[in-house]
Coordinates of C-alpha atoms in Angstrom, one line a residue:
Y7 CA 0.0 0.0 0.0
R8 CA 3.0 2.3 0.1
G9 CA 3.7 1.9 -3.6
S10 CA 1.2 2.0 -6.4
R11 CA -2.4 1.8 -5.5
P12 CA -4.3 -1.5 -5.9
R13 CA -6.4 -1.5 -9.0
L14 CA -9.0 -4.1 -8.1
G15 CA -11.3 -4.5 -11.1
F16 CA -10.0 -1.5 -13.0
Q17 CA -8.5 -2.5 -16.3
P18 CA -7.2 0.2 -18.7
Q19 CA -8.7 0.1 -22.2
P20 CA -6.8 1.2 -25.3
G21 CA -7.6 4.8 -26.1
G22 CA -10.1 5.2 -23.3
P23 CA -10.4 5.6 -19.5
A24 CA -10.0 2.8 -16.9
R25 CA -13.1 0.6 -16.9
F26 CA -14.4 -1.6 -14.1
R27 CA -14.5 -5.3 -14.7
P28 CA -15.1 -7.9 -12.0
P29 CA -11.9 -9.9 -11.3
M30 CA -12.2 -13.4 -12.6
A31 CA -11.1 -16.8 -11.2
H32 CA -7.7 -18.1 -12.3
G33 CA -7.4 -21.1 -14.5
P34 CA -7.9 -21.9 -18.2
A35 CA -10.8 -20.6 -20.2
G36 CA -14.0 -22.5 -19.5
G37 CA -12.8 -23.9 -16.2
G38 CA -13.5 -22.6 -12.7
G39 CA -9.9 -23.1 -11.5
G40 CA -8.7 -25.6 -9.0
P41 CA -7.3 -25.0 -5.5
D42 CA -5.5 -21.7 -5.3
G43 CA -6.7 -21.0 -8.9
M44 CA -4.4 -23.7 -10.4
G45 CA -5.4 -26.6 -12.6
P46 CA -8.6 -27.3 -14.5
G47 CA -10.8 -27.4 -11.3
F48 CA -14.5 -27.7 -11.6
P49 CA -16.7 -26.7 -14.5
P50 CA -18.1 -23.2 -14.4
S51 CA -21.5 -22.9 -12.7
G52 CA -22.5 -19.9 -14.9
P53 CA -23.4 -19.7 -18.6
P54 CA -20.8 -21.0 -21.1
G55 CA -18.0 -18.5 -21.8
M56 CA -18.3 -16.8 -18.4
R57 CA -16.0 -17.4 -15.5
N58 CA -17.0 -17.6 -11.9
F59 CA -16.7 -14.4 -9.8
L60 CA -13.9 -14.7 -7.2
P61 CA -13.9 -12.0 -4.5
H62 CA -10.5 -10.6 -3.6
V63 CA -9.2 -10.8 0.0
P64 CA -7.1 -7.7 0.7
F65 CA -3.8 -8.2 2.4
D66 CA -4.0 -7.9 6.2
F67 CA -0.9 -8.0 8.4
V68 CA -2.9 -9.1 11.4
L69 CA -4.1 -12.3 9.6
C70 CA -0.7 -13.2 8.3
D71 CA 1.6 -15.7 10.0
P72 CA 4.3 -13.7 11.8
Q73 CA 7.1 -16.1 10.7
F74 CA 6.6 -15.1 7.0
F75 CA 6.7 -11.4 7.7
Q76 CA 9.5 -10.7 10.1
P77 CA 9.8 -6.9 11.0
C78 CA 12.9 -5.2 9.6
Q79 CA 13.0 -2.8 12.5
E80 CA 11.5 -2.5 16.0
A81 CA 7.8 -1.8 16.2
P82 CA 6.8 1.8 17.1
D83 CA 6.0 2.5 20.7
D84 CA 2.3 1.8 21.0
K85 CA 2.1 3.4 24.5
A86 CA 2.7 6.9 23.2
T87 CA 0.2 6.3 20.4
N88 CA -2.4 5.0 22.7
E89 CA -2.1 8.1 24.9
L90 CA -2.6 10.4 21.9
L91 CA -5.6 8.3 20.7
L92 CA -7.2 8.4 24.2
K93 CA -6.5 12.1 24.5
R94 CA -8.2 12.7 21.1
N95 CA -11.2 10.6 22.2
T96 CA -11.6 12.7 25.3
D97 CA -11.7 15.8 23.2
L98 CA -14.3 14.3 20.9
S99 CA -16.5 12.9 23.7
P100 CA -19.6 15.0 24.7
S101 CA -19.4 16.8 28.0
A102 CA -21.7 16.0 30.9
E103 CA -23.8 19.0 30.1
E104 CA -24.3 17.9 26.5
Q105 CA -25.2 14.4 27.6
Q106 CA -27.7 15.7 30.1
A107 CA -29.3 18.0 27.6
V108 CA -29.8 15.2 25.1
T109 CA -31.0 12.8 27.7
G110 CA -33.5 15.3 29.1
L111 CA -35.1 16.1 25.8
L112 CA -35.2 12.4 24.7
S113 CA -36.8 11.4 27.9
K114 CA -39.6 13.9 27.5
V115 CA -40.3 12.9 23.9
Q116 CA -40.2 9.2 24.7
A117 CA -42.6 9.7 27.6
V118 CA -45.1 11.2 25.2
F119 CA -44.9 8.1 22.9
D120 CA -45.2 5.8 25.9
A121 CA -48.4 7.5 26.9
L122 CA -49.8 7.2 23.4
I123 CA -49.0 3.4 23.4
I124 CA -50.7 2.9 26.8
S125 CA -53.7 5.0 25.8
P126 CA -54.1 4.6 22.0
D127 CA -57.6 6.2 22.0
S128 CA -56.1 9.5 23.0
L129 CA -54.9 10.1 19.4
E130 CA -57.2 9.0 16.6
A131 CA -54.8 9.8 13.7
A132 CA -52.3 7.0 14.5
Q133 CA -51.6 4.0 16.7
M134 CA -48.2 3.2 18.0
A135 CA -46.6 -0.3 18.2
E136 CA -43.3 0.5 19.8
V137 CA -40.6 3.1 20.3
R138 CA -36.8 2.4 20.2
P139 CA -33.8 4.7 20.6
V140 CA -31.2 4.1 17.9
G141 CA -28.1 5.8 16.5
S142 CA -24.9 7.2 18.1
Y143 CA -26.6 8.2 21.3
K144 CA -28.0 4.7 21.9
K145 CA -24.6 3.1 21.0
G146 CA -22.5 5.5 23.1
T147 CA -20.5 6.9 20.2
M148 CA -21.9 10.4 20.1
L149 CA -19.5 13.2 19.2
S150 CA -19.1 16.5 21.1
G151 CA -21.0 19.3 19.5
H152 CA -23.5 16.9 17.8
N153 CA -26.2 16.7 20.5
V154 CA -28.6 14.6 18.5
A155 CA -30.5 11.5 19.6
D156 CA -32.5 9.2 17.2
L157 CA -35.8 7.6 18.0
V158 CA -37.7 5.1 15.8
V159 CA -41.5 5.1 16.2
I160 CA -43.3 2.2 14.6
F161 CA -46.9 2.8 13.7
K162 CA -49.5 0.0 13.7
T163 CA -51.4 2.0 11.2
L164 CA -50.0 3.3 7.9
P165 CA -48.1 6.5 8.5
T166 CA -49.8 9.2 6.4
K167 CA -48.3 12.6 6.2
E168 CA -51.3 14.0 8.1
A169 CA -50.9 11.4 10.8
V170 CA -47.3 12.2 11.3
R171 CA -48.2 15.9 11.5
S172 CA -50.8 15.2 14.2
V173 CA -48.3 13.1 16.2
A174 CA -45.7 15.9 15.9
N175 CA -48.2 18.5 17.2
R176 CA -49.0 16.2 20.2
V177 CA -45.3 15.9 21.1
L178 CA -44.9 19.6 20.9
E179 CA -47.9 20.3 23.2
E180 CA -46.6 17.8 25.8
A181 CA -42.9 18.8 25.6
K182 CA -43.7 22.5 26.0
T183 CA -45.1 22.0 29.4
D184 CA -41.6 21.2 30.7
A185 CA -39.4 23.1 28.3
K186 CA -40.1 26.6 26.9
F187 CA -38.0 26.8 23.8
V188 CA -39.0 23.6 22.0
T189 CA -39.8 23.5 18.3
V190 CA -41.0 20.7 15.9
S191 CA -40.3 20.6 12.2
Q192 CA -41.6 18.0 9.7
Q193 CA -38.9 16.0 7.9
P194 CA -39.0 13.3 5.1
Y195 CA -38.2 10.7 7.8
G196 CA -40.8 11.9 10.3
F197 CA -40.2 15.0 12.3
Q198 CA -37.5 16.7 14.5
V199 CA -37.9 18.0 18.0
S200 CA -35.4 20.8 18.9
S201 CA -34.6 22.6 22.1
A202 CA -31.9 25.3 22.7
D203 CA -29.1 22.7 23.2
A204 CA -30.4 19.3 21.9
V205 CA -32.2 17.6 19.0
V206 CA -34.3 14.5 18.8
K207 CA -35.0 13.0 15.4
V208 CA -38.2 11.0 15.3
L209 CA -37.9 8.4 12.6
V210 CA -41.4 7.1 11.7
A211 CA -41.9 3.7 10.2
T212 CA -44.7 1.1 10.0
L213 CA -44.8 -2.6 10.6
P214 CA -42.8 -4.6 8.0
A215 CA -46.0 -6.3 6.8
N216 CA -47.5 -2.9 6.0
L217 CA -44.7 -1.7 3.7
K218 CA -46.3 -3.2 0.6
L219 CA -49.5 -1.3 1.3
L220 CA -47.9 2.2 1.2
E221 CA -48.9 4.7 -1.5
P222 CA -46.2 7.2 -2.5
D223 CA -48.4 10.3 -2.6
L224 CA -50.2 9.5 0.7
H225 CA -47.6 8.0 3.0
L226 CA -44.0 8.5 4.0
D227 CA -41.5 7.2 1.5
A228 CA -41.2 3.4 1.8
R229 CA -37.4 3.4 1.4
I230 CA -36.9 5.9 4.2
Q231 CA -39.1 3.7 6.4
Q232 CA -37.0 0.6 5.6
T233 CA -33.9 2.6 6.6
S234 CA -35.5 3.4 9.9
L235 CA -36.4 -0.2 10.5
A236 CA -32.8 -1.1 9.6
A237 CA -31.6 1.3 12.3
I238 CA -33.3 -0.8 14.9
R239 CA -31.5 -3.9 13.7
H240 CA -28.2 -2.0 13.7
A241 CA -28.7 -0.8 17.3
R242 CA -29.6 -4.4 18.4
W243 CA -26.6 -5.9 16.7
F244 CA -24.3 -3.3 18.2
E245 CA -25.7 -3.8 21.7
E246 CA -24.8 -7.5 21.4
N247 CA -21.4 -7.2 19.7
G248 CA -20.0 -3.7 19.9
Q249 CA -19.8 -3.0 23.6
H250 CA -16.0 -3.3 23.9
S251 CA -14.5 0.1 24.9
S252 CA -11.9 0.0 22.1
V253 CA -14.6 -0.4 19.5
K254 CA -16.5 2.6 20.8
V255 CA -13.3 4.8 21.0
L256 CA -12.3 3.7 17.5
I257 CA -15.7 4.6 16.1
R258 CA -15.5 8.1 17.5
L259 CA -12.0 8.5 16.1
L260 CA -13.1 7.3 12.6
K261 CA -16.2 9.6 12.7
D262 CA -13.8 12.5 13.3
L263 CA -11.6 11.5 10.4
R264 CA -14.7 11.4 8.2
Q265 CA -15.6 14.9 9.2
R266 CA -12.2 16.3 8.5
F267 CA -11.1 14.5 5.3
P268 CA -13.5 14.8 2.4
G269 CA -12.3 11.5 0.8
L270 CA -13.9 9.6 3.7
T271 CA -17.2 11.3 3.9
A272 CA -19.0 8.6 1.9
M273 CA -18.6 6.1 4.8
S274 CA -21.9 5.9 6.6
P275 CA -22.1 5.5 10.4
W276 CA -23.1 1.9 10.0
I277 CA -20.1 1.2 7.7
I278 CA -17.8 2.9 10.4
D279 CA -19.4 0.7 13.1
L280 CA -18.7 -2.5 11.2
L281 CA -15.2 -1.4 10.2
A282 CA -14.2 -0.5 13.8
H283 CA -15.6 -3.8 15.1
Y284 CA -13.8 -5.8 12.4
A285 CA -10.5 -4.0 13.1
V286 CA -10.6 -4.7 16.8
M287 CA -12.3 -8.1 17.1
Q288 CA -11.5 -10.0 13.9
N289 CA -8.1 -11.6 14.4
P290 CA -6.6 -15.1 14.8
A291 CA -6.2 -14.7 18.6
R292 CA -9.9 -13.9 18.9
A293 CA -9.0 -11.2 21.5
P294 CA -9.5 -7.5 21.1
L295 CA -6.5 -5.7 19.5
P296 CA -4.9 -2.8 21.3
L297 CA -6.4 0.5 20.3
A298 CA -3.2 1.8 18.6
R299 CA -2.9 -1.4 16.5
A300 CA -6.6 -1.4 15.6
F301 CA -6.4 2.3 14.5
R302 CA -3.5 1.6 12.2
R303 CA -5.2 -1.6 10.9
V304 CA -8.2 0.4 9.7
L305 CA -6.0 2.5 7.5
E306 CA -4.1 -0.6 6.3
L307 CA -7.3 -2.4 5.3
L308 CA -8.8 0.6 3.5
S309 CA -5.4 1.1 1.7
T310 CA -5.2 -2.5 0.5
G311 CA -8.6 -2.3 -1.1
L312 CA -11.1 -3.6 1.5
F313 CA -13.8 -1.3 0.0
L314 CA -12.8 -1.5 -3.6
P315 CA -14.8 -3.4 -6.4
G316 CA -14.2 -7.2 -6.2
S317 CA -13.1 -7.1 -2.6
V318 CA -14.7 -9.6 -0.1
G319 CA -15.2 -6.5 2.1
I320 CA -17.4 -6.8 5.2
A321 CA -20.7 -8.6 5.1
D322 CA -23.7 -6.7 6.6
P323 CA -24.7 -8.9 9.6
C324 CA -28.2 -7.4 9.6
E325 CA -29.2 -8.1 6.0
P326 CA -29.8 -11.5 4.2
G327 CA -27.7 -12.7 1.3
Q328 CA -24.2 -11.7 2.4
V329 CA -24.5 -8.1 1.2
R330 CA -21.2 -6.3 1.3
V331 CA -21.6 -2.9 2.9
H332 CA -19.2 -1.1 0.6
T333 CA -21.4 -1.9 -2.4
A334 CA -23.6 1.0 -1.1
L335 CA -20.7 3.4 -2.2
T336 CA -20.3 4.5 -5.8
L337 CA -17.1 3.5 -7.7
V338 CA -15.9 7.1 -7.4
Q339 CA -16.5 7.0 -3.6
Q340 CA -14.7 3.7 -3.2
D341 CA -11.7 5.1 -5.0
E342 CA -11.7 8.2 -2.9
V343 CA -11.8 6.2 0.4
C344 CA -8.9 4.0 -0.7
C345 CA -6.9 7.0 -2.0
T346 CA -7.3 9.0 1.2
A347 CA -6.5 6.1 3.5
Q348 CA -3.3 5.4 1.6
T349 CA -2.1 9.0 2.0
L350 CA -3.0 9.1 5.7
L351 CA -1.2 5.8 6.3
R352 CA 2.0 7.1 4.7
V353 CA 1.8 10.2 6.9
L354 CA 1.1 8.1 10.0
S355 CA 4.1 5.8 9.1
H356 CA 6.5 8.7 9.1
G357 CA 5.5 10.4 12.3
G358 CA 2.4 12.4 11.4
L359 CA 0.0 10.9 14.0
R360 CA -0.9 14.2 15.6
H361 CA -1.7 15.7 12.1
V362 CA -3.8 12.6 11.2
L363 CA -5.8 13.0 14.5
G364 CA -6.3 16.7 14.0
L365 CA -4.2 17.7 17.1
E366 CA -2.0 19.7 14.7
G367 CA -2.0 20.9 11.2
S368 CA -4.9 20.7 8.8
A369 CA -6.7 18.3 6.5
R370 CA -4.6 19.3 3.5
I371 CA -2.2 16.5 4.3
A372 CA -4.5 14.2 2.4
T373 CA -4.5 16.3 -0.7
E374 CA -1.2 18.1 -0.8
M375 CA 2.4 17.0 -0.8
S376 CA 4.1 17.0 2.6
V377 CA 7.5 16.2 4.1
W378 CA 7.9 14.0 7.2
R379 CA 11.4 13.4 8.7
G380 CA 12.9 14.0 5.3
I381 CA 10.4 11.7 3.5
V382 CA 8.2 13.2 0.9
V383 CA 4.6 12.0 1.0
T384 CA 2.6 12.5 -2.2
P385 CA -1.1 12.0 -2.2
S386 CA -2.2 8.9 -4.1
D387 CA -3.6 9.4 -7.6
K388 CA -7.2 8.5 -8.3
V389 CA -7.6 5.4 -10.5
Y390 CA -11.3 5.4 -11.5
E391 CA -12.6 7.7 -14.2
R392 CA -16.3 8.1 -14.8
Q393 CA -17.8 6.2 -17.6
D394 CA -20.5 7.2 -20.1
E395 CA -24.1 6.2 -19.1
D396 CA -24.3 3.2 -21.4
T397 CA -21.0 1.7 -20.2
A398 CA -21.9 2.3 -16.6
A399 CA -25.2 0.6 -17.0
A400 CA -23.6 -2.4 -18.6
A401 CA -21.1 -2.6 -15.8
T402 CA -23.9 -2.5 -13.2
T403 CA -25.8 -5.3 -15.0
S404 CA -22.6 -7.4 -15.1
A405 CA -22.0 -6.8 -11.3
G406 CA -25.6 -7.9 -10.6
A407 CA -25.1 -11.1 -12.6
T408 CA -22.1 -12.0 -10.5
G409 CA -23.8 -11.5 -7.2
E410 CA -22.1 -8.2 -6.3
G411 CA -25.0 -5.8 -7.0
Q412 CA -25.7 -2.6 -5.2
G413 CA -27.4 -2.4 -1.8
A414 CA -26.6 -2.4 1.9

């Protein structure tokens, strides 16, 4: 990852830009390839003339046998790195006042919904099934200055726009009795309750069985409701698997990187959650990695193409069909994530940890040439170039045929 960038699936065409082609299995034409891609192997399972799709597993130091990769010099002192990472985490963590403000407003809003569930006849416009907190506040990974809590409200009835407006007005009436400066604004996902120093986003959805009954002009958008229901599954999975302190600290650090470096903005909070969990917990020892090693591993994985086309990536544990989370990113976004991670890893390797963490310097280290201990670090060049609409559509169709279609 320190040299030329991996070009997974990008094959240059004569007289034209680099084009995406899914990597194929090794072996002679017409055969699926034997063990390790050698020999005739088994006959292809797809149509004649097509080879089987073979996902690429990016190189990972943690998964390699140490006897094959002996270090040429002593490993850096992780103690000093850990101290800097923990210091940055403290700076990014919300203060007690911020936590109290969000908790107070969320409790008032949730109390209104609890009352509506207990007494459904008090509101004719809609009936509630359940209310669940989700998002960064629920997971304990909220950032300082982002005093927002997310609350999913599941309707037993179909959520019409008028019904959502009626529920929002009821919440406003009840919340104003305890807090003066409370406002409610309607949003595509439901509505938002705001006070002077906190925000609660109310994500409205209906029961999964009702999704097929929704009408676009009358009800909230079905895709947005599916996203809200997915947020419940994400919160439940994180509660069971992501409670280790190193995972939470790493998530907060990665969210900060995403805010400061434009090349990483495409990674959603759910992608960051899974990436942090993978970096800390997935290793041969089946024990959590130290924070410093996990932080570096994240940049190494992204640099070697974990989120590039054809990569095995990370499977979404909350969706059926082994969907890879990075397929939700466009090809341009995948390229930008890899490019930015490679540059940051080079800076980190030559003593620029404080600049990567934002304790010194600026985000220009990812886009401009810099010098570290006499070593010149040049930002990686982007590999992918946009295709015309017809070629892009053909590539998308081909990806779907190989089981790597879009979706997360």
